[in-house]
Amino acid sequence: MSAKVITITREFGSGGRTIGMVLAHRLGYDFYDHNLVEKLAEESGFAQEFIETHGEDASSANSFIFRFNNSGCDTVDRLYIAQRKLIRELAEKGNCVIVGRCADYILRERTDTLNVFIWAKEEYKQNRVTSYYGETEEAIEKRLINKDKKRIAFYQYYTGRKWAQAYNYQLCLESSRLGIERCVDIIEEAARKFDETGKIEVTD
Amino acid sequence: MSAKVITITREFGSGGRTIGMVLAHRLGYDFYDHNLVEKLAEESGFAQEFIETHGEDASSANSFIFRFNNSGCDTVDRLYIAQRKLIRELAEKGNCVIVGRCADYILRERTDTLNVFIWAKEEYKQNRVTSYYGETEEAIEKRLINKDKKRIAFYQYYTGRKWAQAYNYQLCLESSRLGIERCVDIIEEAARKFDETGKIEVTD
C-alpha cells in the first residue's frame, strides 16, 4: 500500500518544492504548491495576491501592532482556515503531494499521510535561490533569513509546533548532502510501501 | 561512493540498534554499540561496569549534587573523553556503524559520515522494550522515560545540541511508521550513494 498523501515542509532554497514536483510526477499524484493559491482564490473569494502575501507568512498575524491596529488580521486567520479546509478536501480525495502551508499539521490525524521535512545548509540554499530567482539588491543571506523567518513564524503560530523537530515527520532529509534526486528516491521508497492503516507493531 | 561511517542516534525501544546491526551486516561494515564498551575497557582501563552505567548517562554528570559532592564526576567526563577518542579512531579506520554515544556530534567535521536519527511513538517503544527485555516491576512508561531522559541528558550535556533536531542529521526516520526493514533500506540507499567529499552544489 502507498501513502495517499505526502506533505513536504521545506526551507526556502532547500529544493523541497522541486523534490515534491518530481515525486508527484513519478507517483502519478497531483501536486499542490503555488497552484493551491489559484484553487483557493477560486473557492474562497480571496484575491490571489492576498493569498500569495499571507498564505505562509504570519509576520503580520503574530505581530501585536498588526493584530490590534489593522483590521486585516482576522482576514489572515480566515485565510488560514480556508487553506486548512481546502487541504483537508484535497487529502480526502488523495493521491497528492502538498508543499508547505502547515499541511503536515493539518493532516496529522490521517494515517495514510507521509510527512516529510526538507532542510539544507545555508550555502546550498543561497546557491539555489540565486541561480533560480537571480540576484536582487537585497543580500542573499538576508533574503533567506527573511523568507524563512516568515515561513517559520507562520508554521509555529498556527501549529504550536517547533520548526525542524524530527517528531513531526516520518522522514527528515538534508537535501544539501543527499542531493535532490536521492531525496526523491528515498521518499518514493517510503511512500510506496507505507502502511496506511497506521498500525504500530513490533516487526522484527 | 559510500558513506564510510554511519552514526545512529536512537531513542530507547525505537529499534535503532537493530537497524544499525542489520545495516552493518548488509554493508559489510563493523558494528559498534555495546561492544564499544569492551573495546573501551581494554584500551582505557575503565571497568566495563562503570562504562555501562555512565557511558550514555549524564544524569550524574549534570547533577550539581553529584558534581560537587562526588569525586566520580571527573571520572564521568574522562570516560566521555576516552569514548570520544575511541570513536574518532574507529571512524578514521572507516567502514563502520556506530550507535549512540554522541558519535554524530563527535564526528561532525567528517564529510564521509552519514548521521541518522531514529525515533518512534511511545506505544511502539513500549511494545518493543517489553517484548525484548521482558516485564519488570517498574511500569513500562516509567522505564522508557527514565532511560530516554538519561540518554537525552547525556547527549545534550556533552554536545550542547537539542535532542531530535532535524538539523543534526542527514536522515531522521520514524521507525514506528516506516518499520525496521524500510528504515534499513532507506539508510542503505542513502549510504551507498553518499557524496563523501561533502561538496555542496545545485544539482538540478
XYZ file of C-alpha atoms in Angstrom:
408
model
C 0.000 0.000 0.000
C 1.161 3.512 -0.682
C 0.843 6.746 1.223
C -2.170 8.524 -0.242
C -0.919 11.954 0.685
C 2.633 13.252 1.027
C 3.221 16.565 2.761
C 6.520 18.373 2.312
C 7.584 21.020 4.797
C 10.668 22.742 3.454
C 13.103 25.570 3.960
C 13.370 28.301 1.357
C 16.030 27.252 -1.162
C 16.281 23.650 0.056
C 14.782 22.244 -3.153
C 11.752 20.858 -1.315
C 9.374 22.140 -3.966
C 11.380 20.510 -6.767
C 11.564 17.278 -4.786
C 7.780 17.332 -4.346
C 7.181 18.029 -8.005
C 9.421 15.205 -9.280
C 7.965 12.859 -6.677
C 4.374 13.680 -7.695
C 5.310 13.050 -11.317
C 6.863 9.667 -10.509
C 3.908 8.550 -8.409
C 1.331 9.997 -10.804
C -0.008 12.173 -7.980
C -1.442 15.694 -8.087
C 0.985 18.365 -6.961
C -0.143 21.305 -4.849
C 2.108 24.201 -4.131
C 1.630 27.518 -5.839
C -1.419 26.262 -7.717
C -3.100 25.870 -4.336
C -3.284 29.663 -4.344
C -5.331 29.673 -7.541
C -7.595 26.922 -6.290
C -8.073 28.740 -3.039
C -8.800 32.034 -4.769
C -11.494 30.329 -6.844
C -13.154 28.633 -3.900
C -12.749 31.194 -1.131
C -13.065 34.504 -2.878
C -9.695 35.709 -1.510
C -7.634 37.660 -4.026
C -4.677 35.678 -5.392
C -2.324 38.460 -4.409
C -3.543 38.429 -0.819
C -3.066 34.668 -0.584
C 0.419 34.905 -2.044
C 1.413 37.503 0.534
C -0.208 35.942 3.587
C -0.573 32.248 2.705
C 2.644 31.283 4.506
C 3.533 34.493 6.288
C 2.336 35.061 9.801
C 4.625 38.012 10.460
C 1.501 40.113 10.257
C -0.735 37.720 12.162
C 1.552 37.358 15.155
C 2.582 40.978 15.348
C 0.784 42.796 18.135
C 0.851 46.051 16.232
C -0.822 44.448 13.277
C -3.209 42.419 15.364
C -4.621 45.387 17.173
C -4.247 48.152 14.615
C -5.061 46.554 11.352
C -8.412 45.055 10.503
C -6.667 42.670 8.055
C -5.605 40.422 10.918
C -8.804 38.463 11.112
C -8.567 38.087 7.378
C -5.191 36.335 7.730
C -6.749 33.917 10.209
C -9.693 33.364 7.874
C -7.256 32.686 5.044
C -5.572 30.028 7.177
C -8.942 28.434 7.886
C -9.832 28.438 4.176
C -6.442 26.884 3.336
C -6.975 24.245 6.010
C -10.397 23.358 4.620
C -9.016 23.046 1.096
C -6.029 20.948 2.208
C -8.373 18.568 4.065
C -10.555 18.222 0.972
C -7.566 17.521 -1.249
C -6.275 14.913 1.212
C -9.692 13.278 1.288
C -9.522 12.892 -2.495
C -5.978 11.528 -2.007
C -3.068 10.778 -4.332
C -1.391 14.123 -3.948
C 1.761 15.858 -2.788
C 1.204 19.088 -0.834
C 4.076 21.503 -0.222
C 4.094 23.850 2.767
C 1.109 25.585 4.346
C 1.204 23.507 7.565
C -0.255 20.531 5.689
C 1.663 18.128 7.967
C -0.082 19.591 11.000
C -3.481 19.987 9.338
C -3.460 16.313 8.306
C -1.852 14.969 11.500
C -4.810 12.690 12.285
C -4.576 10.854 8.955
C -2.686 7.574 8.977
C -2.392 7.497 5.182
C -0.202 10.595 5.111
C 3.597 10.561 4.903
C 5.046 13.757 6.361
C 8.454 14.870 5.133
C 10.748 17.719 6.208
C 13.484 19.010 3.877
C 16.280 21.261 5.102
C 19.626 22.331 3.685
C 22.822 24.117 4.644
C 22.919 27.894 4.165
C 25.491 27.815 1.351
C 23.364 25.377 -0.623
C 20.187 27.407 -0.159
C 21.982 30.592 -1.172
C 23.304 28.973 -4.359
C 19.921 27.603 -5.289
C 17.987 30.776 -4.637
C 20.466 32.904 -6.581
C 20.535 30.510 -9.501
C 16.729 30.165 -9.658
C 15.480 33.622 -8.793
C 18.538 35.677 -9.736
C 20.348 38.314 -7.716
C 18.463 41.175 -6.127
C 19.587 44.285 -4.335
C 18.954 42.589 -1.027
C 21.879 40.413 0.070
C 21.218 36.700 -0.360
C 21.816 35.943 3.333
C 19.143 38.483 4.256
C 16.673 37.193 1.668
C 16.956 33.675 3.027
C 16.596 34.763 6.630
C 13.613 36.994 5.883
C 11.759 34.386 3.868
C 12.425 31.526 6.271
C 11.686 33.678 9.292
C 8.207 34.422 7.958
C 7.584 30.818 6.999
C 8.727 29.516 10.376
C 6.674 32.151 12.219
C 3.613 31.144 10.190
C 4.180 27.472 10.958
C 4.789 27.961 14.658
C 1.927 30.417 15.044
C -0.722 28.179 13.501
C 0.540 24.777 14.640
C 2.065 25.467 18.050
C 4.881 23.176 16.938
C 8.572 23.873 16.777
C 10.266 24.072 13.391
C 12.668 21.274 12.341
C 11.521 18.848 15.059
C 12.066 15.271 13.925
C 8.976 14.144 15.852
C 6.628 15.879 13.405
C 7.735 13.872 10.376
C 8.225 10.276 9.352
C 11.207 11.450 7.292
C 13.589 14.399 7.612
C 16.184 14.808 4.877
C 19.147 17.119 4.346
C 18.954 17.895 0.630
C 22.349 19.627 0.587
C 24.131 16.364 1.429
C 21.785 13.775 -0.051
C 21.019 15.649 -3.276
C 17.633 16.295 -4.851
C 17.406 13.001 -6.724
C 18.359 10.894 -3.724
C 15.722 12.659 -1.643
C 13.085 11.829 -4.257
C 14.232 8.180 -4.322
C 14.061 7.904 -0.553
C 10.612 9.476 -0.224
C 9.294 7.382 -3.111
C 10.607 4.220 -1.464
C 8.951 5.152 1.813
C 5.705 6.257 0.142
C 5.256 3.152 -1.991
C 5.492 0.842 0.994
C 3.734 2.916 3.589
C 1.419 1.166 5.985
C -1.632 3.357 5.613
C -3.511 1.678 8.422
C -1.140 3.403 10.818
C -0.847 0.129 12.689
C 2.095 0.046 15.045
C 3.653 -3.303 15.837
C 6.958 -4.901 16.615
C 8.114 -6.038 13.202
C 11.323 -7.916 13.874
C 30.968 6.430 -3.244
C 29.586 5.269 0.055
C 29.457 6.831 3.478
C 32.449 5.422 5.368
C 30.831 5.860 8.739
C 27.175 5.777 9.747
C 26.177 7.089 13.148
C 22.798 6.175 14.596
C 21.307 8.256 17.376
C 18.209 6.500 18.660
C 15.538 6.504 21.282
C 15.275 3.595 23.697
C 12.951 0.997 22.173
C 12.888 2.570 18.707
C 14.767 -0.318 17.118
C 17.727 1.904 16.207
C 20.223 -0.674 17.419
C 18.607 -3.440 15.348
C 18.516 -1.146 12.327
C 22.224 -0.393 12.763
C 23.086 -4.056 13.132
C 21.208 -5.187 10.013
C 22.620 -2.238 8.081
C 26.207 -3.044 9.111
C 25.635 -6.651 8.052
C 24.298 -5.601 4.639
C 27.142 -3.160 4.001
C 29.796 -5.484 5.412
C 30.698 -2.809 7.996
C 31.845 -3.187 11.584
C 29.118 -2.559 14.139
C 29.811 -0.711 17.374
C 27.283 -0.494 20.118
C 27.645 -2.497 23.262
C 30.934 -3.976 22.094
C 32.330 -0.451 22.217
C 32.198 -0.867 25.989
C 34.516 -3.861 25.872
C 36.872 -2.147 23.462
C 36.916 0.929 25.640
C 37.524 -1.109 28.798
C 40.519 -2.740 27.135
C 42.029 0.491 25.912
C 41.176 2.924 28.687
C 41.369 0.859 31.812
C 37.815 1.798 32.852
C 35.844 -1.055 34.332
C 33.182 -2.440 31.963
C 30.540 -1.952 34.614
C 31.414 1.707 35.040
C 31.233 2.306 31.293
C 27.895 0.541 31.075
C 26.464 2.731 33.804
C 27.927 6.058 32.733
C 28.653 5.641 29.010
C 25.389 7.251 27.942
C 24.078 8.591 31.212
C 24.890 12.118 32.215
C 22.316 12.260 34.994
C 25.265 12.124 37.350
C 27.498 14.455 35.350
C 24.981 17.233 35.082
C 23.660 16.978 38.604
C 25.028 19.708 40.851
C 24.853 17.484 43.875
C 26.921 14.863 42.164
C 29.283 17.345 40.570
C 30.236 18.964 43.834
C 29.875 16.123 46.282
C 31.139 13.117 44.453
C 34.627 12.717 43.172
C 33.313 10.369 40.435
C 32.248 13.342 38.346
C 35.596 13.966 36.760
C 35.719 10.283 36.007
C 32.476 10.539 34.004
C 33.973 13.380 31.998
C 37.152 11.369 31.480
C 35.049 8.429 30.308
C 33.398 10.704 27.727
C 36.822 11.848 26.533
C 38.043 8.258 26.250
C 34.878 7.326 24.316
C 35.384 10.300 22.015
C 38.971 9.292 21.293
C 37.948 5.723 20.512
C 35.055 6.809 18.275
C 37.398 9.097 16.311
C 39.880 6.259 15.859
C 37.163 3.874 14.668
C 35.863 6.500 12.215
C 39.383 7.028 10.910
C 39.587 3.312 10.128
C 36.149 3.662 8.491
C 33.521 1.191 7.257
C 31.564 1.068 10.453
C 28.170 1.782 12.010
C 28.291 3.413 15.458
C 25.193 3.520 17.652
C 24.708 6.226 20.276
C 27.394 7.837 22.437
C 27.190 11.253 20.714
C 29.043 9.832 17.682
C 27.119 12.207 15.366
C 28.471 15.192 17.272
C 31.955 13.772 17.818
C 32.327 13.137 14.063
C 30.543 16.317 12.913
C 33.597 17.590 11.000
C 33.815 14.464 8.830
C 32.194 14.703 5.410
C 32.255 10.920 4.920
C 29.834 10.339 7.779
C 26.095 9.831 7.385
C 24.265 10.810 10.569
C 20.899 9.202 11.241
C 18.294 9.756 13.958
C 15.692 7.090 14.762
C 12.635 7.828 16.844
C 9.344 6.042 17.472
C 5.944 6.540 19.033
C 5.582 5.660 22.713
C 3.294 2.661 22.126
C 5.786 1.127 19.703
C 8.717 1.635 22.056
C 6.758 0.139 24.947
C 5.876 -2.947 22.889
C 9.446 -3.440 21.744
C 11.036 -2.997 25.135
C 8.567 -5.356 26.807
C 8.975 -7.989 24.127
C 12.787 -7.791 24.126
C 13.663 -7.220 27.744
C 10.541 -8.631 29.403
C 8.336 -7.064 32.041
C 9.825 -5.649 35.213
C 8.316 -4.305 38.393
C 8.758 -0.790 37.103
C 5.930 0.306 34.798
C 6.948 0.325 31.139
C 6.088 4.026 30.713
C 8.432 4.876 33.555
C 11.222 2.646 32.260
C 11.127 4.362 28.886
C 11.068 7.836 30.343
C 13.905 7.111 32.758
C 16.138 5.539 30.138
C 15.493 8.177 27.480
C 15.783 11.010 29.985
C 19.292 9.879 30.907
C 20.293 9.374 27.291
C 18.973 12.779 26.251
C 20.626 14.463 29.221
C 23.931 12.818 28.303
C 23.600 13.931 24.692
C 22.613 17.498 25.495
C 25.221 17.834 28.227
C 28.173 16.767 26.099
C 27.105 18.167 22.719
C 25.225 21.350 23.622
C 22.709 20.266 20.981
C 18.999 19.740 21.334
C 17.617 16.231 21.035
C 15.546 15.308 17.946
C 16.628 18.353 15.926
C 16.487 17.583 12.205
C 19.484 19.860 11.566
C 21.887 17.442 13.241
C 21.223 14.564 10.854
C 21.111 13.897 7.140
C 18.258 11.490 7.827
C 15.629 11.284 10.560
C 13.264 8.330 10.460
C 10.185 7.310 12.422
C 10.653 3.565 12.829
C 7.140 3.059 14.239
C 5.553 4.090 10.930
C 8.231 3.105 8.411
C 9.132 -0.237 10.021
C 12.583 -1.586 10.804
C 13.234 -3.060 7.376
C 12.197 0.062 5.490
C 14.479 2.143 7.702
C 17.398 -0.137 6.850
C 16.558 0.103 3.124
C 16.421 3.888 3.243
C 19.676 4.313 5.149
C 21.411 1.780 2.907
C 20.216 3.645 -0.193
C 21.496 6.942 1.211
C 24.777 5.426 2.437
C 25.664 3.698 -0.815
C 25.339 6.885 -2.822
C 26.677 9.370 -0.330
C 28.922 12.129 -1.634
C 31.793 11.777 0.796
C 33.560 14.880 -0.413
C 30.847 16.882 1.315
C 30.660 19.080 -1.753
C 27.531 21.176 -1.861
C 26.202 22.192 -5.231
C 22.964 22.862 -7.028
C 22.232 19.507 -8.595
C 19.175 20.113 -10.715
